[in-house]
């Protein structure tokens, strides 16, 4: 049994992570660390866990590393996370980090967007981006994974096949993203108040969301071209789920045709993701719905070629495939377990 | 034109109050007071008001009373409100207070439930309870109204006809109340976070909600008997609206019959509220729905006699008939305007 | 591996049932029957199942019983179900029926409330009521289980300890129940339209809901006294979850005390359900929340003694502990599997 | 007093229309026509209207035109509406039609998208498109208005200033639209079922929504260039409200500058809509929220220039500015009333 710890146990993603790990046959949760809390047991913080996991939460202020864990999930906020990660990796403990601190290959890009000096140069250099569909082989060999952002996962999976084949203009892409409120975190703020979110939709961070450079950075590296997107996220009155509606411009045809056709693109996606356990391509005119993927690790994708555009729609659960499910998928890959274990 | 001020302008009830007053043909809002804010104009706090009311919010820390108002709506929290009300009444300005500070005739009862000494003895003695359907004549003559609580309004209107006629046991009444989240106020807290309220229902303050003694107190005074209720409020995932489901035990019949019949009770309610502009009695088996009264000053009521009980259901908008609409109704009564003015 | 079939596969409960069974290590779904459909595969009806279960749906109009199943879950509506059940039981196939057709020991009571003649007398006589917490030993030995209603499960579990000990008046009980919209079924009707349910709460079937006699019937049988309840269900704007707020009158004390005390009742419930895997008793003043039990088979219960009443609050997921999870729990008991298998 | 009738009184838009007209000081509702109903009074169909309007609904099968009306609002579906409109216009009764039947200047375009022959050639030729902000002078003189679609209103108001000034490429525009469920109408269907819409977001009619040609048609006529948009609507779990997020490519600068700047665009919009009573331009980085415009006739707009795009966001209430409020605004213009009458 793999002994795992969760550092930052009070986040929404941690609750989902615990639920998944409790179903995982090869894992035992042995440690829960928090920065501060007035409720000593995890089941006091999340009553849903009563009778399932009644572990105490230990404060990690002293930065003493617990001795009984083989792998740590770090669910701390960006810029905080990098203060803890090296303590674990330094002792040979595998780490899957949920923050942005280990998602960039380019330290200066991170520092520009997160407005902080990165204090773990070695970590950021060696970490692997934890999107198994694109980086599986590297994940197998690493001890440190930077777990992708939620918008990022939905967008990259939607765009990768077209960009890798060079079928769209890589600098003329619009990503109109919609997310449930859990994406905003658990801290009570004016903009997470029920009456402010319910019966309302609004855009936020227009032209400046931090997932935008992450998407461009990873896609540029992976597809060897400059990728530039126009990203606008919106807050939707629902707990969880992300839908990305992506508008790209066709550049070339595929399968021997001079222009892009609906069925060619569909075939391309079916082939590209044919062996992936967690990516499903919609058939016919069916559109992906967040309700079909919430509480699962699936990403559902549909494509549609119109007169001037190709539209790609992708949905995930922001807390599962966009965070905790993907982290467990990464753990499975890193530890040699069946990649689907605990996730179906 | 009546010049009115609102003290405590950042509450949800204040937004609703402003919207109503803007439609009122005999009123002009001349002053907005707040305890503190970093947003100087009311339309910065509530962008919905942009172009409708762009008045600045003045801080009221100095407790200087503005000179240009004839009537003040005080929407401050309980125990704070009584610090301001005498400043206004002392200058002959009419006051409608939204807090609990002027709802009790019995100072010690207030002090027990609100855990504070009442500092305005004269005020609490002379104030009138602002439920026009039961206290219209007193409201006409007063300068100080204690505007009722939201649960209180829905419950008292539902029970008054039966209790006044002596048809139910006054100490064996159960009030199961359900409220939208705006009843919890605008302050961001864990229990008003969208993800905590959405897809959830829970009871709160079981056996100890402050509206319970208010209901018992007012009904006891009005119906000249000891009224005792078991009150349990619940939080419902919707913005606004209250439904009270009330279970009482029949004691006697009416209209010459020895026991209570469905059609007798219906007739009684139709007669009792026949001339009331804002109380509607449902016909047949139709049940009241909050969606039919939200954004209005109506209270819809249905009754149903079963084998052992009489069930009364009442719905209101907690922010309108349960607060701001009722306040304007009181203002209309106090100032001699048509009682419906601005409210239809 | 136990081969199971689902007859009536297009219901919301069937979707949940399939999801649970797919995780169950001892079960294989081998047959899906529907009365009629234009979508041949279950994953066309429920796209969430794509890649998980792509079985075809067979029409069951001919009433030919499939040969490849050991146990059938029947999720057909009441009065329809009893037309199919005997076909299965007659061939020695175990049956768990979701309708009301096999929940009553008293045929005439069924016929009165469901306004239909019961055509399977033998079935209704031999069926066992599928609430494992109260009827586990009988369930172990039967081939035919009448799976309880959702309101019924939440209410009976909440009341059983007090009634069995004789601590409350069994004919003076009020059950104020609140349910998410999935309890209304999948058929599109005016009262399940999004805009009619959202931002609304209303009572329905006041004084005449069919779960009312079911609750009284089962509790009377189990506790050997006449149990009579006043039951009022309400529709809540959420997908799933039930909260029952129950008001009873204390009759006697327990643990040697003359009257009922909060901590005694708490202790009683802890003892009564101490070994139950799916009933959790809340501690202190914590109230049960539907969000803590949805997507689980748990029933969370809290109790509170007030001046004149004892209030019991219980929550379940109407589709899981109120239907499909309970059915799998019953299957586990009937087939000798670990009772929790597939359910945690 | 203007005597008005509503033909098609059972639509959601009709309920909103009635509520607005009841507040309008110059109007009296004298006739309600329906195609069929089993509920004889409008307050039986919409209990919210009880005590406010208890008019009977007359069936209009016979197509007899009521004698007592000066102006008719027709809220019938497309292709049905044109069967009734000429009956009214033929008698000199002013008509405001809510369907698409009178929104196109080009009969063949209508017939292509609505798959029906247009039977009122004279009507479609003389009708005026009812968007007062762009066609006020024509509306003043006409007797027949085609009231715009909801998505159309939000999109055209957002794009008009840039297109009229020639500042963006008119054939490279993306409109990502999000609408509450009331936009789908009142008929119960699988995709308006509460449990299908709640906790879900999905795109629909991708590449083929009927508002797309309406937007292109009207903008092309008004701005004298070929306008071509990529339009994708989404269904959001809320009752009402539309947000359009529009992505356009800058072509030229304004106010003497060679490229487009944020503050120039803001100034342009402030000037363009400076005198409009129902269009509000957001300041600074504030984004429009549907919650600020629902239940009002306002359209709130923000603009943001990014590296490669100009993003325009606009919000309206689909039932008010997107239907009934706009219809009343049109009525006010047609009849010489203050344009804001009944709408603030």
mmCIF file of N, CA and C in Angstrom, chain B residues 172 174 176 178 196 199-203 206 230 232 234 236-240 243 245 247 249 287-291 294 304 306 309 311 313, chain C residues 172 174 176 178 196 199-203 206 230 232 234 236-240 243 245 247 249 287-291 294 304 306 309 311 313:
data_model
loop_
_atom_site.group_PDB
_atom_site.id
_atom_site.type_symbol
_atom_site.label_atom_id
_atom_site.label_comp_id
_atom_site.label_asym_id
_atom_site.label_seq_id
_atom_site.Cartn_x
_atom_site.Cartn_y
_atom_site.Cartn_z
ATOM 1 N N UNK B 172 -49.773 24.961 20.874
ATOM 2 C CA UNK B 172 -49.373 23.723 20.183
ATOM 3 C C UNK B 172 -49.264 23.988 18.682
ATOM 4 N N UNK B 174 -46.667 24.446 15.323
ATOM 5 C CA UNK B 174 -45.346 24.200 14.743
ATOM 6 C C UNK B 174 -45.193 25.040 13.486
ATOM 7 N N UNK B 176 -42.675 25.411 10.473
ATOM 8 C CA UNK B 176 -41.513 24.939 9.724
ATOM 9 C C UNK B 176 -41.280 25.948 8.594
ATOM 10 N N UNK B 178 -38.964 28.073 5.623
ATOM 11 C CA UNK B 178 -37.920 27.895 4.618
ATOM 12 C C UNK B 178 -37.624 29.254 4.000
ATOM 13 N N UNK B 196 -21.608 26.169 -0.688
ATOM 14 C CA UNK B 196 -22.156 25.596 0.545
ATOM 15 C C UNK B 196 -23.681 25.618 0.540
ATOM 16 N N UNK B 199 -27.390 23.333 -4.089
ATOM 17 C CA UNK B 199 -27.570 21.882 -3.985
ATOM 18 C C UNK B 199 -27.519 21.422 -2.529
ATOM 19 N N UNK B 200 -28.127 22.194 -1.647
ATOM 20 C CA UNK B 200 -28.130 21.844 -0.230
ATOM 21 C C UNK B 200 -29.373 22.408 0.436
ATOM 22 N N UNK B 201 -29.853 21.686 1.439
ATOM 23 C CA UNK B 201 -30.855 22.253 2.343
ATOM 24 C C UNK B 201 -30.474 21.834 3.739
ATOM 25 N N UNK B 202 -30.649 22.759 4.682
ATOM 26 C CA UNK B 202 -30.346 22.446 6.073
ATOM 27 C C UNK B 202 -31.190 23.317 6.992
ATOM 28 N N UNK B 203 -31.414 22.797 8.170
ATOM 29 C CA UNK B 203 -32.055 23.586 9.220
ATOM 30 C C UNK B 203 -30.982 24.348 9.977
ATOM 31 N N UNK B 206 -31.962 25.614 15.329
ATOM 32 C CA UNK B 206 -33.083 24.772 15.750
ATOM 33 C C UNK B 206 -33.363 24.994 17.238
ATOM 34 N N UNK B 230 -43.302 26.218 18.082
ATOM 35 C CA UNK B 230 -42.043 25.517 17.828
ATOM 36 C C UNK B 230 -41.600 25.933 16.445
ATOM 37 N N UNK B 232 -38.734 26.199 13.413
ATOM 38 C CA UNK B 232 -37.474 25.711 12.834
ATOM 39 C C UNK B 232 -37.282 26.306 11.436
ATOM 40 N N UNK B 234 -35.167 26.929 7.842
ATOM 41 C CA UNK B 234 -34.295 26.178 6.937
ATOM 42 C C UNK B 234 -33.759 27.102 5.856
ATOM 43 N N UNK B 236 -32.704 27.590 2.022
ATOM 44 C CA UNK B 236 -33.067 27.008 0.728
ATOM 45 C C UNK B 236 -32.190 27.607 -0.368
ATOM 46 N N UNK B 237 -31.752 26.788 -1.321
ATOM 47 C CA UNK B 237 -30.895 27.344 -2.382
ATOM 48 C C UNK B 237 -31.657 28.196 -3.393
ATOM 49 N N UNK B 238 -32.025 29.380 -2.969
ATOM 50 C CA UNK B 238 -32.642 30.364 -3.864
ATOM 51 C C UNK B 238 -32.322 31.732 -3.270
ATOM 52 N N UNK B 239 -32.438 32.773 -4.071
ATOM 53 C CA UNK B 239 -32.041 34.093 -3.584
ATOM 54 C C UNK B 239 -33.016 34.649 -2.564
ATOM 55 N N UNK B 240 -34.305 34.540 -2.879
ATOM 56 C CA UNK B 240 -35.272 35.207 -2.033
ATOM 57 C C UNK B 240 -36.573 34.433 -1.959
ATOM 58 N N UNK B 243 -41.250 30.475 2.669
ATOM 59 C CA UNK B 243 -42.469 29.686 2.812
ATOM 60 C C UNK B 243 -42.541 29.218 4.252
ATOM 61 N N UNK B 245 -44.660 26.666 6.582
ATOM 62 C CA UNK B 245 -45.648 25.595 6.669
ATOM 63 C C UNK B 245 -45.980 25.436 8.146
ATOM 64 N N UNK B 247 -48.367 24.038 11.320
ATOM 65 C CA UNK B 247 -49.236 22.946 11.745
ATOM 66 C C UNK B 247 -49.872 23.319 13.078
ATOM 67 N N UNK B 249 -53.406 22.713 15.892
ATOM 68 C CA UNK B 249 -54.446 21.752 16.309
ATOM 69 C C UNK B 249 -55.774 22.475 16.438
ATOM 70 N N UNK B 287 -51.632 25.612 -3.980
ATOM 71 C CA UNK B 287 -50.715 25.904 -2.892
ATOM 72 C C UNK B 287 -49.926 27.179 -3.228
ATOM 73 N N UNK B 288 -49.588 27.968 -2.233
ATOM 74 C CA UNK B 288 -48.783 29.164 -2.513
ATOM 75 C C UNK B 288 -47.366 28.792 -2.928
ATOM 76 N N UNK B 289 -46.822 29.549 -3.855
ATOM 77 C CA UNK B 289 -45.467 29.341 -4.346
ATOM 78 C C UNK B 289 -44.683 30.627 -4.147
ATOM 79 N N UNK B 290 -43.454 30.512 -3.710
ATOM 80 C CA UNK B 290 -42.683 31.746 -3.528
ATOM 81 C C UNK B 290 -42.489 32.477 -4.852
ATOM 82 N N UNK B 291 -42.412 31.746 -5.958
ATOM 83 C CA UNK B 291 -42.168 32.419 -7.236
ATOM 84 C C UNK B 291 -43.301 33.366 -7.629
ATOM 85 N N UNK B 294 -42.298 36.680 -5.151
ATOM 86 C CA UNK B 294 -41.007 37.379 -5.094
ATOM 87 C C UNK B 294 -41.051 38.606 -5.997
ATOM 88 N N UNK B 304 -55.504 24.184 4.861
ATOM 89 C CA UNK B 304 -55.952 22.817 4.570
ATOM 90 C C UNK B 304 -56.230 22.122 5.900
ATOM 91 N N UNK B 306 -56.843 18.764 7.834
ATOM 92 C CA UNK B 306 -56.673 17.319 7.692
ATOM 93 C C UNK B 306 -57.299 16.636 8.906
ATOM 94 N N UNK B 309 -55.179 18.035 12.072
ATOM 95 C CA UNK B 309 -54.484 19.312 12.074
ATOM 96 C C UNK B 309 -55.166 20.290 11.149
ATOM 97 N N UNK B 311 -53.421 22.908 8.552
ATOM 98 C CA UNK B 311 -52.136 23.322 7.992
ATOM 99 C C UNK B 311 -52.321 24.657 7.294
ATOM 100 N N UNK B 313 -50.230 27.531 5.002
ATOM 101 C CA UNK B 313 -49.001 27.801 4.255
ATOM 102 C C UNK B 313 -49.009 29.252 3.805
ATOM 103 N N UNK C 172 -49.040 11.471 17.103
ATOM 104 C CA UNK C 172 -48.938 12.935 17.064
ATOM 105 C C UNK C 172 -47.567 13.327 16.502
ATOM 106 N N UNK C 174 -45.423 14.984 13.202
ATOM 107 C CA UNK C 174 -45.466 15.801 11.989
ATOM 108 C C UNK C 174 -44.169 15.616 11.217
ATOM 109 N N UNK C 176 -42.316 17.191 8.105
ATOM 110 C CA UNK C 176 -42.216 18.226 7.084
ATOM 111 C C UNK C 176 -41.009 17.861 6.213
ATOM 112 N N UNK C 178 -38.636 17.801 2.587
ATOM 113 C CA UNK C 178 -38.171 18.653 1.496
ATOM 114 C C UNK C 178 -37.346 17.797 0.547
ATOM 115 N N UNK C 196 -39.997 26.871 -13.575
ATOM 116 C CA UNK C 196 -41.053 26.726 -12.562
ATOM 117 C C UNK C 196 -40.474 26.290 -11.215
ATOM 118 N N UNK C 199 -35.644 29.050 -8.160
ATOM 119 C CA UNK C 199 -36.068 30.232 -7.399
ATOM 120 C C UNK C 199 -37.505 30.077 -6.913
ATOM 121 N N UNK C 200 -37.848 28.891 -6.449
ATOM 122 C CA UNK C 200 -39.199 28.642 -5.963
ATOM 123 C C UNK C 200 -39.172 27.528 -4.924
ATOM 124 N N UNK C 201 -40.084 27.635 -3.974
ATOM 125 C CA UNK C 201 -40.351 26.500 -3.098
ATOM 126 C C UNK C 201 -41.852 26.409 -2.924
ATOM 127 N N UNK C 202 -42.373 25.183 -2.908
ATOM 128 C CA UNK C 202 -43.799 24.996 -2.713
ATOM 129 C C UNK C 202 -44.057 23.630 -2.091
ATOM 130 N N UNK C 203 -45.159 23.540 -1.382
ATOM 131 C CA UNK C 203 -45.636 22.255 -0.875
ATOM 132 C C UNK C 203 -46.493 21.600 -1.953
ATOM 133 N N UNK C 206 -50.527 18.121 -0.282
ATOM 134 C CA UNK C 206 -50.723 18.380 1.146
ATOM 135 C C UNK C 206 -51.876 17.523 1.677
ATOM 136 N N UNK C 230 -48.594 13.285 10.187
ATOM 137 C CA UNK C 230 -49.032 14.368 9.301
ATOM 138 C C UNK C 230 -47.861 14.677 8.399
ATOM 139 N N UNK C 232 -46.156 16.447 5.017
ATOM 140 C CA UNK C 232 -46.246 17.459 3.955
ATOM 141 C C UNK C 232 -44.904 17.546 3.217
ATOM 142 N N UNK C 234 -42.320 19.005 0.221
ATOM 143 C CA UNK C 234 -42.057 20.269 -0.478
ATOM 144 C C UNK C 234 -41.023 20.033 -1.578
ATOM 145 N N UNK C 236 -37.893 21.434 -3.641
ATOM 146 C CA UNK C 236 -36.784 22.355 -3.397
ATOM 147 C C UNK C 236 -35.954 22.499 -4.677
ATOM 148 N N UNK C 237 -35.510 23.720 -4.980
ATOM 149 C CA UNK C 237 -34.727 23.896 -6.212
ATOM 150 C C UNK C 237 -33.309 23.322 -6.099
ATOM 151 N N UNK C 238 -33.215 22.032 -6.166
ATOM 152 C CA UNK C 238 -31.924 21.335 -6.219
ATOM 153 C C UNK C 238 -32.182 20.001 -6.901
ATOM 154 N N UNK C 239 -31.153 19.378 -7.432
ATOM 155 C CA UNK C 239 -31.354 18.143 -8.177
ATOM 156 C C UNK C 239 -31.730 16.968 -7.282
ATOM 157 N N UNK C 240 -31.011 16.822 -6.178
ATOM 158 C CA UNK C 240 -31.221 15.634 -5.369
ATOM 159 C C UNK C 240 -31.014 15.939 -3.904
ATOM 160 N N UNK C 243 -34.515 16.258 2.932
ATOM 161 C CA UNK C 243 -34.412 16.546 4.362
ATOM 162 C C UNK C 243 -35.789 16.364 4.964
ATOM 163 N N UNK C 245 -37.806 17.066 8.420
ATOM 164 C CA UNK C 245 -37.814 17.690 9.741
ATOM 165 C C UNK C 245 -39.039 17.144 10.462
ATOM 166 N N UNK C 247 -41.367 16.449 13.905
ATOM 167 C CA UNK C 247 -41.737 16.996 15.206
ATOM 168 C C UNK C 247 -42.572 15.965 15.941
ATOM 169 N N UNK C 249 -43.926 14.369 20.006
ATOM 170 C CA UNK C 249 -44.191 14.756 21.406
ATOM 171 C C UNK C 249 -43.610 13.703 22.323
ATOM 172 N N UNK C 287 -26.157 20.201 12.458
ATOM 173 C CA UNK C 287 -27.376 19.767 11.790
ATOM 174 C C UNK C 287 -27.013 19.004 10.511
ATOM 175 N N UNK C 288 -27.794 18.023 10.141
ATOM 176 C CA UNK C 288 -27.511 17.305 8.897
ATOM 177 C C UNK C 288 -27.757 18.194 7.680
ATOM 178 N N UNK C 289 -26.931 18.051 6.658
ATOM 179 C CA UNK C 289 -27.057 18.827 5.418
ATOM 180 C C UNK C 289 -27.149 17.842 4.264
ATOM 181 N N UNK C 290 -28.030 18.109 3.349
ATOM 182 C CA UNK C 290 -28.136 17.182 2.214
ATOM 183 C C UNK C 290 -26.834 17.120 1.433
ATOM 184 N N UNK C 291 -26.083 18.211 1.380
ATOM 185 C CA UNK C 291 -24.843 18.189 0.594
ATOM 186 C C UNK C 291 -23.813 17.190 1.125
ATOM 187 N N UNK C 294 -25.454 13.617 -0.465
ATOM 188 C CA UNK C 294 -25.776 13.345 -1.872
ATOM 189 C C UNK C 294 -24.621 12.612 -2.532
ATOM 190 N N UNK C 304 -32.978 16.860 18.587
ATOM 191 C CA UNK C 304 -32.947 18.047 19.451
ATOM 192 C C UNK C 304 -34.215 18.053 20.298
ATOM 193 N N UNK C 306 -36.636 20.059 22.644
ATOM 194 C CA UNK C 306 -36.975 21.437 23.027
ATOM 195 C C UNK C 306 -38.018 21.373 24.146
ATOM 196 N N UNK C 309 -41.215 19.503 22.492
ATOM 197 C CA UNK C 309 -41.113 18.582 21.375
ATOM 198 C C UNK C 309 -39.762 17.896 21.377
ATOM 199 N N UNK C 311 -37.359 17.106 18.143
ATOM 200 C CA UNK C 311 -37.229 17.338 16.698
ATOM 201 C C UNK C 311 -36.168 16.385 16.175
ATOM 202 N N UNK C 313 -34.096 15.368 12.638
ATOM 203 C CA UNK C 313 -33.799 15.776 11.259
ATOM 204 C C UNK C 313 -32.990 14.681 10.587
#
